[in-house]
Amino acid sequence: MYRVILEQKERVSKNRELLYNLIAILVALLLSGIVLAFYGFNPFTSIGGMFKTTFGSAFGFSDTIIKTIPLIFTGLSVAIALNSKVWNVGAEGQLYIGALFATCFALYLPTFPKIVEIPLILLASMIGGALWAFFPAFLKMKFKMNEVISTLLLNYVAISIVEYFVYGPMKRQDNFPYSEDIPQEAMFSKIGFQNVHIGIIIALLLVVILYYVLKHTRFGYELRIIGSSIKAANYAGINYDRMMLFVFLLSGAFAGLAGANQISGIEHKLHSHISSDLGYTGIIVAWLARSNPFIIVAFAFFMSSLIIGSEALEFEGVPVAIGKVMQSLILFCILGSELFKNYKIKVKRG
């Protein structure tokens, strides 16, 4: 007789965690190939075609960069919460409310020169996202409600609110369920490579700032202490409720920036499909990167290439849902790899 024994590992280095994540991605791609083969598609041709689309042309590469930008914002949104062991799965809804606030500011308030208008739109979207994150923060602190449930359910409320506005008060004159186009001053400027806009610069600046804050400031230190042990945080004199509130608001503000990016950088109008699950994909990005802001950029680009590549394969008859399946497989493989990160697996006789 043999039995399997799991022995807790003392500590796993960040490099080894990243290695496990990369192995999990390779396993997920292998499983995706099996799914493609099951449906009668050549897995090597299909998966190779996905990455050829994203890297084989300037247009495909620029589209991948454009899709990467909101994933950086939502990835950072989830990451800032994960650092304190808080699960904010409400980035999708916070993105929608951020987009709503950005659109209202651009359409219904006086228009300023672009150098003033753009920062104000970003600020408006951050306020919208932070406001939407305040509600689950209040429920957690006041009633001890699980933030996973509250943030998830509020996503659907946020989408319904946006639908109300685009089908009602903000409906454009041609009777389509969109808002009017925002003025030129409220649109992000292009940076000279296809349709890539200044959103990528804003996102990368935010990555650098957040990394510095997390690693080299008192706030980052307190955030890590709370994530490690609430008892230790209380012993160190850290106000847990105040920090949790600030973490929720900051996380929501980052997700709101993704909404401003969609309005000012891509769509230039508000509609009910402003996000194609960017908030949920941001959870995968943050988890893959282990909440490291710089690695978030890499995995946001990787997930973006999957999305763009799977959309391109639709023209070859491959269902676009395959891309969703691949994302799901990556998440499941990452969750499965936690077993190998945290435990040694031994087989003993007797």
XYZ file of C-alpha atoms in Angstrom:
350
model
C 0.000 0.000 0.000
C 1.151 3.507 -0.814
C -0.100 6.832 0.406
C 0.436 10.403 -0.756
C 1.672 12.876 1.852
C 1.608 16.662 1.467
C 4.311 18.470 3.412
C 4.024 22.229 3.859
C 6.917 24.162 2.343
C 8.457 26.827 4.518
C 8.862 29.473 1.848
C 8.764 29.757 -1.944
C 10.822 32.455 -3.667
C 9.183 34.915 -6.060
C 11.299 33.549 -8.926
C 10.099 30.008 -8.269
C 6.500 31.212 -8.072
C 6.936 32.889 -11.447
C 8.423 29.667 -12.841
C 5.391 27.701 -11.654
C 3.124 30.263 -13.314
C 4.962 29.938 -16.626
C 4.723 26.139 -16.449
C 1.007 26.471 -15.711
C 0.588 28.652 -18.817
C 2.344 26.027 -20.963
C 0.072 23.323 -19.545
C -2.958 25.533 -20.262
C -1.820 26.019 -23.875
C -1.404 22.237 -24.188
C -4.931 21.684 -22.871
C -6.210 24.393 -25.235
C -4.589 22.498 -28.113
C -6.452 19.366 -27.047
C -9.739 21.318 -27.020
C -9.000 22.662 -30.522
C -8.154 19.163 -31.775
C -11.376 17.810 -30.258
C -13.355 20.282 -32.367
C -11.453 19.342 -35.506
C -8.945 22.226 -35.690
C -5.200 21.856 -36.042
C -3.898 23.051 -32.644
C -0.443 24.008 -33.941
C -1.874 26.024 -36.830
C -4.546 27.678 -34.684
C -2.367 28.634 -31.714
C 0.471 29.639 -34.040
C -1.991 31.732 -36.062
C -3.131 33.524 -32.915
C 0.347 34.740 -32.076
C 1.145 35.419 -35.732
C -1.825 37.789 -35.831
C -0.680 39.709 -32.785
C 3.056 39.836 -33.578
C 3.168 39.383 -37.345
C 1.870 42.808 -38.393
C 2.042 46.381 -37.173
C -1.757 46.574 -37.065
C -2.124 43.406 -34.971
C 0.707 44.444 -32.659
C -0.785 47.898 -32.113
C -4.212 46.381 -31.388
C -2.565 44.146 -28.798
C -0.945 47.162 -27.138
C -4.267 49.018 -27.116
C -6.008 46.082 -25.429
C -3.095 45.803 -22.976
C -3.669 49.300 -21.570
C -6.984 48.698 -19.747
C -5.691 45.304 -18.572
C -2.777 47.080 -16.890
C -5.224 49.376 -15.093
C -7.540 46.564 -13.967
C -4.561 44.334 -13.107
C -3.137 47.070 -10.875
C -6.585 47.568 -9.365
C -6.797 43.927 -8.308
C -3.112 43.820 -7.295
C -3.314 46.736 -4.869
C -6.127 44.916 -3.066
C -4.379 41.535 -3.139
C -1.352 43.038 -1.421
C -3.528 43.457 1.655
C -5.278 40.090 1.133
C -8.474 41.731 -0.112
C -10.248 40.281 -3.135
C -11.653 43.053 -5.288
C -13.492 41.236 -8.074
C -15.488 44.374 -8.804
C -13.057 46.004 -11.240
C -15.562 45.401 -14.052
C -18.261 47.450 -12.373
C -15.805 50.108 -11.223
C -14.617 50.404 -14.826
C -18.208 51.005 -15.983
C -18.867 53.688 -13.374
C -15.498 55.295 -14.154
C -16.479 55.375 -17.830
C -19.853 56.907 -16.934
C -18.242 59.669 -14.873
C -15.666 60.371 -17.593
C -18.377 60.624 -20.257
C -20.582 62.901 -18.174
C -17.645 65.191 -17.465
C -16.699 65.345 -21.161
C -20.238 65.931 -22.438
C -21.972 68.067 -19.824
C -19.280 70.268 -18.290
C -17.384 73.111 -19.975
C -14.660 71.929 -22.342
C -11.104 72.951 -21.512
C -7.925 72.745 -23.612
C -6.709 69.153 -23.956
C -3.806 69.604 -21.539
C -6.370 70.428 -18.823
C -9.303 68.340 -20.066
C -7.527 64.983 -20.085
C -6.277 65.123 -16.447
C -9.745 66.216 -15.314
C -11.368 63.311 -17.158
C -8.902 60.913 -15.545
C -9.722 62.402 -12.152
C -13.470 62.097 -12.807
C -13.112 58.419 -13.737
C -11.022 57.750 -10.623
C -13.705 59.377 -8.458
C -16.364 57.209 -10.131
C -14.408 53.990 -9.638
C -13.517 54.871 -6.039
C -17.140 55.741 -5.257
C -18.294 52.345 -6.524
C -15.585 50.623 -4.454
C -16.709 52.496 -1.335
C -19.916 50.445 -1.029
C -18.262 47.016 -0.598
C -15.685 48.646 1.699
C -18.488 50.001 3.899
C -20.275 46.633 3.920
C -17.074 44.843 4.894
C -16.164 47.218 7.702
C -19.679 47.746 9.081
C -21.292 44.326 8.605
C -18.270 42.060 7.952
C -19.732 41.183 4.543
C -17.435 39.158 2.292
C -15.979 41.507 -0.334
C -15.949 38.802 -3.013
C -19.743 38.603 -2.931
C -20.408 42.339 -2.681
C -17.932 43.421 -5.369
C -19.097 40.673 -7.744
C -22.788 41.515 -7.408
C -22.155 45.244 -7.743
C -20.646 44.585 -11.185
C -24.097 43.750 -12.546
C -25.627 46.768 -10.847
C -23.025 49.052 -12.457
C -23.668 47.611 -15.924
C -27.421 48.086 -15.444
C -26.879 51.712 -14.406
C -24.882 52.397 -17.573
C -27.574 50.660 -19.650
C -30.191 52.899 -18.079
C -28.297 56.031 -19.085
C -27.434 54.977 -22.654
C -30.969 53.741 -23.313
C -32.485 56.740 -21.536
C -31.159 60.205 -20.618
C -27.881 59.943 -22.563
C -29.309 58.271 -25.679
C -28.011 59.999 -28.789
C -30.270 61.806 -31.243
C -30.096 59.097 -33.929
C -31.858 56.779 -31.439
C -28.987 54.308 -31.043
C -28.160 53.224 -27.453
C -24.951 55.233 -27.277
C -24.074 58.588 -25.818
C -23.042 61.441 -28.062
C -19.380 61.483 -29.097
C -17.115 63.272 -26.656
C -15.355 66.448 -27.897
C -11.935 66.278 -29.531
C -10.304 67.865 -26.488
C -11.402 64.869 -24.383
C -9.820 62.268 -26.678
C -6.407 60.754 -26.004
C -3.728 61.815 -28.487
C -2.014 59.184 -30.654
C 1.690 58.599 -30.067
C 2.628 57.910 -33.694
C 2.350 54.099 -33.943
C -0.902 53.024 -35.609
C -3.764 53.752 -33.173
C -1.730 53.482 -29.972
C -2.530 56.451 -27.726
C -1.117 58.166 -24.659
C -3.003 55.757 -22.417
C 0.000 53.443 -22.605
C 2.237 56.200 -21.189
C -0.226 56.886 -18.373
C -0.444 53.171 -17.559
C 3.334 52.685 -17.482
C 3.818 55.778 -15.310
C 1.244 54.392 -12.898
C 3.135 51.068 -12.809
C 6.374 52.821 -11.816
C 4.630 54.980 -9.199
C 2.781 52.047 -7.659
C 5.934 49.909 -7.508
C 7.770 52.695 -5.684
C 4.857 53.236 -3.283
C 4.572 49.539 -2.458
C 8.299 48.947 -1.991
C 9.667 52.225 -0.617
C 6.973 54.033 1.352
C 5.335 53.660 4.731
C 1.975 53.044 3.080
C 3.415 50.105 1.138
C 4.964 48.721 4.304
C 1.687 48.979 6.215
C -0.117 47.359 3.297
C 2.225 44.365 3.384
C 1.903 44.092 7.170
C -1.890 43.972 6.932
C -1.632 41.368 4.166
C 0.635 39.224 6.327
C -1.178 39.424 9.662
C -3.981 41.568 11.004
C -2.783 40.896 14.560
C 0.691 42.120 13.654
C -0.847 45.212 12.057
C -2.841 45.999 15.200
C 0.262 45.444 17.341
C 2.188 47.886 15.105
C -0.513 50.503 15.662
C -1.924 50.382 12.120
C -5.580 51.366 11.834
C -6.982 48.371 9.961
C -10.367 49.871 9.005
C -8.811 53.085 7.719
C -6.270 51.158 5.624
C -8.950 48.853 4.229
C -11.061 51.828 3.197
C -8.103 53.469 1.491
C -7.171 50.214 -0.279
C -10.712 49.805 -1.626
C -10.865 53.413 -2.814
C -7.451 53.209 -4.493
C -8.289 49.894 -6.122
C -11.566 51.295 -7.445
C -9.822 54.427 -8.723
C -7.387 52.343 -10.784
C -10.275 50.381 -12.312
C -12.046 53.679 -13.031
C -9.014 54.762 -15.056
C -9.624 51.784 -17.321
C -13.083 53.248 -17.958
C -11.598 56.612 -18.921
C -9.203 54.792 -21.234
C -12.096 53.090 -23.010
C -13.945 56.379 -23.465
C -11.132 58.794 -24.319
C -8.763 56.345 -25.970
C -10.923 53.927 -27.948
C -14.707 54.274 -28.100
C -15.132 58.072 -27.730
C -18.686 57.420 -26.535
C -20.418 55.477 -23.787
C -22.367 52.281 -24.460
C -23.369 49.186 -22.535
C -20.532 47.027 -23.899
C -17.691 49.399 -23.043
C -15.768 46.507 -21.488
C -15.307 42.992 -22.843
C -14.731 41.454 -19.384
C -11.607 43.570 -18.877
C -12.215 43.701 -15.135
C -12.401 39.930 -14.829
C -9.340 39.416 -17.030
C -7.495 41.844 -14.765
C -7.956 39.324 -11.931
C -6.077 36.712 -13.966
C -3.362 39.235 -14.826
C -2.830 40.256 -11.192
C -2.809 36.647 -10.005
C -0.339 35.556 -12.684
C 1.973 38.444 -11.826
C 1.737 37.811 -8.076
C 0.721 41.483 -7.758
C 4.112 42.739 -9.027
C 3.344 45.929 -11.011
C 6.108 45.395 -13.595
C 5.191 41.759 -14.225
C 1.557 42.847 -14.564
C 2.575 44.690 -17.743
C 4.010 41.484 -19.234
C 1.016 39.330 -18.390
C -1.444 42.037 -19.477
C 0.275 41.983 -22.868
C 0.131 38.176 -22.933
C -3.590 38.067 -22.114
C -4.207 40.812 -24.660
C -2.466 38.744 -27.334
C -4.779 35.824 -26.498
C -7.854 38.038 -26.831
C -6.782 39.649 -30.120
C -5.526 36.343 -31.511
C -8.731 34.458 -30.684
C -10.798 37.214 -32.314
C -8.681 36.902 -35.473
C -9.174 33.119 -35.572
C -12.921 33.670 -35.856
C -12.355 34.515 -39.535
C -10.907 31.013 -39.980
C -13.949 29.362 -38.454
C -12.537 28.892 -34.955
C -15.101 30.018 -32.334
C -14.040 33.171 -30.533
C -15.079 31.431 -27.303
C -11.875 29.389 -27.601
C -10.040 32.474 -26.331
C -12.294 32.500 -23.247
C -11.611 28.801 -22.753
C -7.858 29.451 -22.912
C -8.126 32.225 -20.328
C -10.153 29.954 -18.049
C -7.673 27.108 -18.447
C -4.805 29.431 -17.564
C -6.601 30.515 -14.383
C -7.408 26.929 -13.388
C -3.846 25.790 -14.064
C -2.493 28.680 -11.995
C -4.816 27.746 -9.134
C -3.716 24.132 -9.481
C -0.069 25.126 -9.373
C -0.651 26.512 -5.869
C -0.508 22.921 -4.649
C 3.061 22.549 -5.914
C 4.063 25.994 -4.658
C 2.942 25.364 -1.110
C 3.457 21.636 -0.624
C 5.987 18.887 -1.234
C 4.316 15.775 -2.572
C 5.754 12.535 -1.220
C 4.648 8.953 -1.801
C 5.296 6.571 1.104
C 4.645 2.899 1.616
C 2.352 1.723 4.405
